[in-house]
mmCIF file of C-alpha atoms in Angstrom:
data_model
loop_
_atom_site.group_PDB
_atom_site.id
_atom_site.type_symbol
_atom_site.label_atom_id
_atom_site.label_comp_id
_atom_site.label_asym_id
_atom_site.label_seq_id
_atom_site.Cartn_x
_atom_site.Cartn_y
_atom_site.Cartn_z
ATOM 1 C CA MET A 1 137.728 37.205 106.376
ATOM 2 C CA THR A 2 134.594 36.978 104.275
ATOM 3 C CA TRP A 3 133.854 39.495 101.163
ATOM 4 C CA SER A 4 130.920 40.855 103.252
ATOM 5 C CA GLU A 5 133.384 41.977 106.056
ATOM 6 C CA MET A 6 136.096 43.331 103.133
ATOM 7 C CA GLN A 7 133.296 45.341 101.199
ATOM 8 C CA PRO A 8 132.661 48.201 103.437
ATOM 9 C CA LEU A 9 136.259 48.708 104.614
ATOM 10 C CA LEU A 10 137.412 48.895 100.732
ATOM 11 C CA GLU A 11 134.486 51.109 100.204
ATOM 12 C CA GLN A 12 135.669 53.450 102.652
ATOM 13 C CA ALA A 13 139.232 53.385 101.999
ATOM 14 C CA CYS A 14 138.616 53.619 98.045
ATOM 15 C CA THR A 15 136.242 57.050 99.133
ATOM 16 C CA GLU A 16 139.213 58.240 101.575
ATOM 17 C CA THR A 17 142.031 57.544 98.678
ATOM 18 C CA LEU A 18 139.765 59.294 96.031
ATOM 19 C CA ILE A 19 139.295 62.753 98.336
ATOM 20 C CA MET A 20 143.014 62.768 99.515
ATOM 21 C CA VAL A 21 144.157 62.390 96.222
ATOM 22 C CA GLY A 22 141.353 64.693 94.092
ATOM 23 C CA TRP A 23 141.691 67.718 96.396
ATOM 24 C CA SER A 24 145.922 67.143 95.907
ATOM 25 C CA THR A 25 145.733 66.248 92.381
ATOM 26 C CA LEU A 26 143.859 70.259 92.120
ATOM 27 C CA ILE A 27 146.083 71.795 94.601
ATOM 28 C CA ALA A 28 149.154 70.463 92.677
ATOM 29 C CA VAL A 29 147.918 71.568 89.301
ATOM 30 C CA VAL A 30 146.568 75.262 90.490
ATOM 31 C CA GLY A 31 150.042 75.986 92.036
ATOM 32 C CA GLY A 32 152.429 73.708 90.115
ATOM 33 C CA LEU A 33 150.975 75.461 86.818
ATOM 34 C CA PRO A 34 152.346 79.064 87.341
ATOM 35 C CA LEU A 35 155.445 77.899 88.838
ATOM 36 C CA GLY A 36 156.084 75.903 85.699
ATOM 37 C CA ILE A 37 155.588 78.744 83.248
ATOM 38 C CA LEU A 38 157.491 81.295 85.353
ATOM 39 C CA LEU A 39 160.362 78.950 85.278
ATOM 40 C CA VAL A 40 160.445 79.169 81.247
ATOM 41 C CA LEU A 41 159.275 82.751 81.375
ATOM 42 C CA THR A 42 162.175 83.915 83.431
ATOM 43 C CA ASP A 43 164.516 81.401 81.979
ATOM 44 C CA LYS A 44 167.555 83.062 79.941
ATOM 45 C CA GLY A 45 165.838 84.571 76.695
ATOM 46 C CA GLY A 46 162.490 84.318 78.213
ATOM 47 C CA LEU A 47 160.021 86.922 78.102
ATOM 48 C CA LEU A 48 160.267 88.105 81.776
ATOM 49 C CA GLN A 49 163.919 86.956 81.746
ATOM 50 C CA ASN A 50 164.930 87.155 85.634
ATOM 51 C CA THR A 51 168.121 85.007 86.595
ATOM 52 C CA VAL A 52 167.499 86.081 90.430
ATOM 53 C CA VAL A 53 163.475 85.119 90.317
ATOM 54 C CA ASN A 54 164.423 81.794 88.334
ATOM 55 C CA LYS A 55 167.204 80.562 90.317
ATOM 56 C CA VAL A 56 165.168 80.995 93.692
ATOM 57 C CA ILE A 57 161.912 79.333 91.637
ATOM 58 C CA GLY A 58 164.063 76.642 90.740
ATOM 59 C CA GLN A 59 165.617 76.123 93.855
ATOM 60 C CA ILE A 60 162.097 75.853 95.760
ATOM 61 C CA VAL A 61 160.942 72.921 93.195
ATOM 62 C CA ASN A 62 164.707 71.196 93.613
ATOM 63 C CA ILE A 63 164.400 70.980 97.219
ATOM 64 C CA GLY A 64 160.227 69.892 96.989
ATOM 65 C CA ARG A 65 160.970 67.281 95.138
ATOM 66 C CA SER A 66 164.160 65.955 96.531
ATOM 67 C CA LEU A 67 162.422 65.547 99.904
ATOM 68 C CA PRO A 68 161.276 61.753 100.083
ATOM 69 C CA PHE A 69 157.465 61.966 100.758
ATOM 70 C CA ILE A 70 157.627 60.126 103.607
ATOM 71 C CA ILE A 71 160.291 62.712 105.395
ATOM 72 C CA LEU A 72 157.952 65.800 103.873
ATOM 73 C CA MET A 73 155.254 64.671 105.739
ATOM 74 C CA VAL A 74 156.758 64.298 109.179
ATOM 75 C CA ALA A 75 158.355 67.449 108.597
ATOM 76 C CA LEU A 76 155.207 69.530 107.802
ATOM 77 C CA MET A 77 153.080 67.977 110.624
ATOM 78 C CA ASN A 78 153.100 71.015 112.876
ATOM 79 C CA PHE A 79 151.769 73.015 109.559
ATOM 80 C CA THR A 80 149.478 70.247 109.176
ATOM 81 C CA ARG A 81 148.212 70.628 112.344
ATOM 82 C CA TRP A 82 147.936 73.964 111.959
ATOM 83 C CA VAL A 83 146.088 73.847 108.990
ATOM 84 C CA THR A 84 143.536 70.911 109.364
ATOM 85 C CA GLY A 85 143.981 70.736 113.190
ATOM 86 C CA THR A 86 145.168 66.780 113.334
ATOM 87 C CA THR A 87 147.701 65.081 111.826
ATOM 88 C CA ILE A 88 146.284 61.816 111.098
ATOM 89 C CA GLY A 89 143.346 60.781 108.714
ATOM 90 C CA SER A 90 142.720 61.419 104.962
ATOM 91 C CA GLU A 91 142.094 65.458 105.626
ATOM 92 C CA ALA A 92 145.657 65.791 107.302
ATOM 93 C CA ALA A 93 147.149 63.772 104.504
ATOM 94 C CA ILE A 94 146.157 66.371 101.673
ATOM 95 C CA VAL A 95 148.544 68.868 102.703
ATOM 96 C CA PRO A 96 151.902 67.182 102.354
ATOM 97 C CA LEU A 97 150.133 65.473 99.236
ATOM 98 C CA ALA A 98 149.541 68.931 97.554
ATOM 99 C CA ILE A 99 153.122 70.351 98.704
ATOM 100 C CA GLY A 100 154.758 67.862 97.690
ATOM 101 C CA GLY A 101 152.936 67.389 94.019
ATOM 102 C CA ILE A 102 153.238 71.245 93.405
ATOM 103 C CA PRO A 103 156.819 70.684 92.519
ATOM 104 C CA PHE A 104 156.536 67.674 91.254
ATOM 105 C CA PHE A 105 154.040 68.945 88.256
ATOM 106 C CA ALA A 106 155.851 72.387 88.156
ATOM 107 C CA ARG A 107 158.632 70.628 86.253
ATOM 108 C CA LEU A 108 156.551 68.895 84.215
ATOM 109 C CA VAL A 109 154.778 71.848 83.533
ATOM 110 C CA GLU A 110 158.310 73.189 82.685
ATOM 111 C CA THR A 111 159.396 70.596 80.309
ATOM 112 C CA ALA A 112 155.685 70.706 78.706
ATOM 113 C CA VAL A 113 155.976 74.570 77.793
ATOM 114 C CA ARG A 114 159.634 74.254 76.561
ATOM 115 C CA GLU A 115 158.115 72.318 73.866
ATOM 116 C CA VAL A 116 156.086 75.119 72.315
ATOM 117 C CA ASP A 117 157.328 76.105 68.947
ATOM 118 C CA HIS A 118 159.305 79.520 69.574
ATOM 119 C CA GLY A 119 158.211 80.818 66.392
ATOM 120 C CA LEU A 120 154.540 81.087 67.553
ATOM 121 C CA VAL A 121 155.173 83.035 70.636
ATOM 122 C CA GLU A 122 157.528 85.397 68.020
ATOM 123 C CA ALA A 123 154.467 85.969 65.924
ATOM 124 C CA VAL A 124 152.423 86.977 68.333
ATOM 125 C CA GLN A 125 154.940 89.405 69.734
ATOM 126 C CA ALA A 126 155.146 90.931 66.228
ATOM 127 C CA MET A 127 151.681 91.510 66.449
ATOM 128 C CA GLY A 128 151.574 93.400 69.442
ATOM 129 C CA GLY A 129 150.649 90.505 72.186
ATOM 130 C CA ASN A 130 151.745 91.229 75.621
ATOM 131 C CA THR A 131 153.003 88.339 77.873
ATOM 132 C CA TRP A 132 149.754 87.482 79.309
ATOM 133 C CA ASN A 133 148.361 86.694 75.917
ATOM 134 C CA ILE A 134 151.117 84.790 75.015
ATOM 135 C CA VAL A 135 150.648 82.435 78.081
ATOM 136 C CA ARG A 136 147.019 82.257 77.587
ATOM 137 C CA LYS A 137 146.591 81.710 73.790
ATOM 138 C CA VAL A 138 149.570 80.236 72.898
ATOM 139 C CA LEU A 139 151.476 78.458 75.425
ATOM 140 C CA VAL A 140 149.043 76.780 77.359
ATOM 141 C CA PRO A 141 146.874 75.956 74.502
ATOM 142 C CA GLU A 142 149.896 74.671 72.592
ATOM 143 C CA ALA A 143 151.312 72.269 75.303
ATOM 144 C CA LEU A 144 147.938 71.524 76.582
ATOM 145 C CA PRO A 145 148.403 67.491 75.325
ATOM 146 C CA SER A 146 151.063 67.704 77.383
ATOM 147 C CA LEU A 147 149.720 69.062 80.246
ATOM 148 C CA ILE A 148 146.837 66.495 80.248
ATOM 149 C CA ALA A 149 149.880 63.929 79.995
ATOM 150 C CA SER A 150 151.773 65.747 82.932
ATOM 151 C CA THR A 151 148.285 65.794 85.126
ATOM 152 C CA THR A 152 148.128 62.179 84.537
ATOM 153 C CA THR A 153 151.483 61.555 85.683
ATOM 154 C CA THR A 154 151.004 63.868 88.730
ATOM 155 C CA VAL A 155 147.954 61.635 89.462
ATOM 156 C CA ILE A 156 149.462 58.497 89.704
ATOM 157 C CA ALA A 157 152.422 59.593 91.449
ATOM 158 C CA LEU A 158 150.005 61.311 94.218
ATOM 159 C CA ILE A 159 148.076 57.614 94.540
ATOM 160 C CA GLY A 160 151.359 56.406 95.332
ATOM 161 C CA TYR A 161 151.892 59.040 97.833
ATOM 162 C CA SER A 162 148.962 58.306 99.466
ATOM 163 C CA ALA A 163 149.662 54.753 100.253
ATOM 164 C CA MET A 164 152.738 55.746 101.547
ATOM 165 C CA ALA A 165 150.498 58.386 103.398
ATOM 166 C CA GLY A 166 148.586 55.488 105.077
ATOM 167 C CA THR A 167 151.374 53.796 106.816
ATOM 168 C CA VAL A 168 151.331 56.798 109.224
ATOM 169 C CA GLY A 169 147.570 57.222 109.714
ATOM 170 C CA GLY A 170 146.792 58.879 106.129
ATOM 171 C CA GLY A 171 143.580 56.375 105.830
ATOM 172 C CA GLY A 172 143.006 55.282 102.326
ATOM 173 C CA LEU A 173 143.970 51.923 100.558
ATOM 174 C CA GLY A 174 147.935 52.274 102.071
ATOM 175 C CA ASP A 175 146.085 52.316 105.672
ATOM 176 C CA LEU A 176 144.191 49.057 104.790
ATOM 177 C CA ALA A 177 146.629 47.263 103.426
ATOM 178 C CA VAL A 178 148.867 48.075 106.517
ATOM 179 C CA ARG A 179 146.441 47.449 109.240
ATOM 180 C CA TYR A 180 144.597 44.553 107.707
ATOM 181 C CA GLY A 181 147.199 42.653 105.281
ATOM 182 C CA TYR A 182 150.359 43.234 107.401
ATOM 183 C CA GLN A 183 149.022 43.799 110.888
ATOM 184 C CA ARG A 184 146.517 41.581 110.957
ATOM 185 C CA PHE A 185 147.679 38.843 107.912
ATOM 186 C CA GLU A 186 144.728 39.328 106.428
ATOM 187 C CA THR A 187 146.682 38.640 103.247
ATOM 188 C CA GLY A 188 143.573 38.461 100.718
ATOM 189 C CA LEU A 189 142.457 41.709 101.531
ATOM 190 C CA MET A 190 145.998 43.157 100.929
ATOM 191 C CA TRP A 191 145.785 41.739 97.518
ATOM 192 C CA ILE A 192 142.361 43.106 96.760
ATOM 193 C CA THR A 193 143.888 46.501 97.716
ATOM 194 C CA VAL A 194 146.840 45.815 95.407
ATOM 195 C CA ALA A 195 144.285 44.563 92.495
ATOM 196 C CA VAL A 196 142.176 47.833 93.146
ATOM 197 C CA LEU A 197 145.355 50.111 93.098
ATOM 198 C CA ALA A 198 146.622 48.613 89.799
ATOM 199 C CA VAL A 199 143.332 49.011 88.027
ATOM 200 C CA ALA A 200 142.706 52.557 89.112
ATOM 201 C CA ILE A 201 146.568 53.439 87.984
ATOM 202 C CA SER A 202 145.890 51.393 84.717
ATOM 203 C CA LEU A 203 142.107 53.347 84.313
ATOM 204 C CA ILE A 204 143.759 56.664 84.831
ATOM 205 C CA GLN A 205 146.239 56.157 82.632
ATOM 206 C CA PHE A 206 144.406 55.139 80.072
ATOM 207 C CA ALA A 207 141.977 58.395 80.219
ATOM 208 C CA GLY A 208 144.900 60.579 80.387
ATOM 209 C CA ASP A 209 146.611 59.191 77.133
ATOM 210 C CA PHE A 210 143.265 58.908 75.021
ATOM 211 C CA ALA A 211 142.801 62.665 76.049
ATOM 212 C CA ALA A 212 146.114 63.750 75.273
ATOM 213 C CA ARG A 213 145.725 61.952 72.043
ATOM 214 C CA ALA A 214 142.552 63.508 71.173
ATOM 215 C CA LEU A 215 143.803 67.083 71.580
ATOM 216 C CA HIS A 216 147.088 66.041 69.588
ATOM 217 C CA ARG A 217 144.701 64.917 66.906
ATOM 218 C CA ARG A 218 142.307 67.940 67.073
ATOM 219 C CA GLY A 219 145.137 70.587 67.248
ATOM 220 C CA ALA A 220 146.853 68.694 64.202
ATOM 221 C CA ARG A 221 143.716 69.215 62.516
ATOM 222 C CA SER A 222 142.844 72.595 63.227
ATOM 223 C CA GLY A 223 146.031 73.943 62.544
ATOM 224 C CA PRO A 224 147.803 76.420 64.761
ATOM 225 C CA ALA A 225 146.622 79.466 63.408
ATOM 226 C CA PRO A 226 143.176 79.511 64.048
ATOM 227 C CA ARG A 227 143.653 79.194 67.994
ATOM 228 C CA LEU A 228 146.125 82.174 67.732
ATOM 229 C CA ARG A 229 143.816 84.837 67.083
ATOM 230 C CA LEU A 230 144.689 86.717 70.134
ATOM 231 C CA LEU A 231 144.116 90.524 69.751
ATOM 232 C CA LYS A 232 140.696 91.871 69.765
ATOM 233 C CA SER A 233 139.438 94.684 67.797
ATOM 234 C CA GLY A 234 140.344 97.302 70.927
ATOM 235 C CA GLU A 235 144.269 96.427 70.582
ATOM 236 C CA PRO A 236 147.111 97.576 68.393
ATOM 237 C CA ALA A 237 146.936 95.310 65.792
ATOM 238 C CA THR A 238 144.276 92.529 63.976
ATOM 239 C CA ALA A 239 145.779 90.006 61.830
ATOM 240 C CA ASP A 240 146.200 86.670 62.989
ATOM 241 C CA VAL A 241 149.192 84.514 62.931
ATOM 242 C CA GLY A 242 148.618 82.934 59.819
ATOM 243 C CA LYS A 243 148.583 86.259 58.001
ATOM 244 C CA VAL A 244 151.530 87.167 59.611
ATOM 245 C CA ALA A 245 153.416 83.749 58.395
#
């Protein structure tokens, strides 16, 4: 197979992979972020301590993470068909990719949020800040570098999942590698596909690491106090964390 024959196939496969990973990452972040924060808030000693809720959410996340992706795709076929009207193609693959990504990202969020200095939370509580203020102005901003790194890890994992989805008709680079590289013995195209995936993952990892380091340095320079002026003039207190400290 010549390069002129490979090029349109690669372009289409890259576009399909980009669509699958992009949409599934967005859904995973939107769904996984609140789940991960709830796991911290409802845990023992948390702001919303609730053992039952914490155990239920934890079990849901554990079950979602324990299923191999290929089994998850098969188990969700009826749901995927109900949502998208089909079980093949890149649009159908977004459903299991997103559902598989949510618990994965939720655990990473939980780990990132637990690393936030509890002293900042106590200081804001002393100022009269409520749970929403603490989450919005303390937990998420302070954990942001780790959250960026977690998002990078999730994107890379979803790229791997999307390649696996291609083996069962999900489209994308995985489908291209199987149909041409394996079934038609186009070894050159298969290795080009591998190279494209390797380069894409390397670039995503570099960009994620760069963003996380930049946010970390910015936070170290500015210090926590300027970013933790939570309470507006109409709220119970107006002092900032720096003054409380």
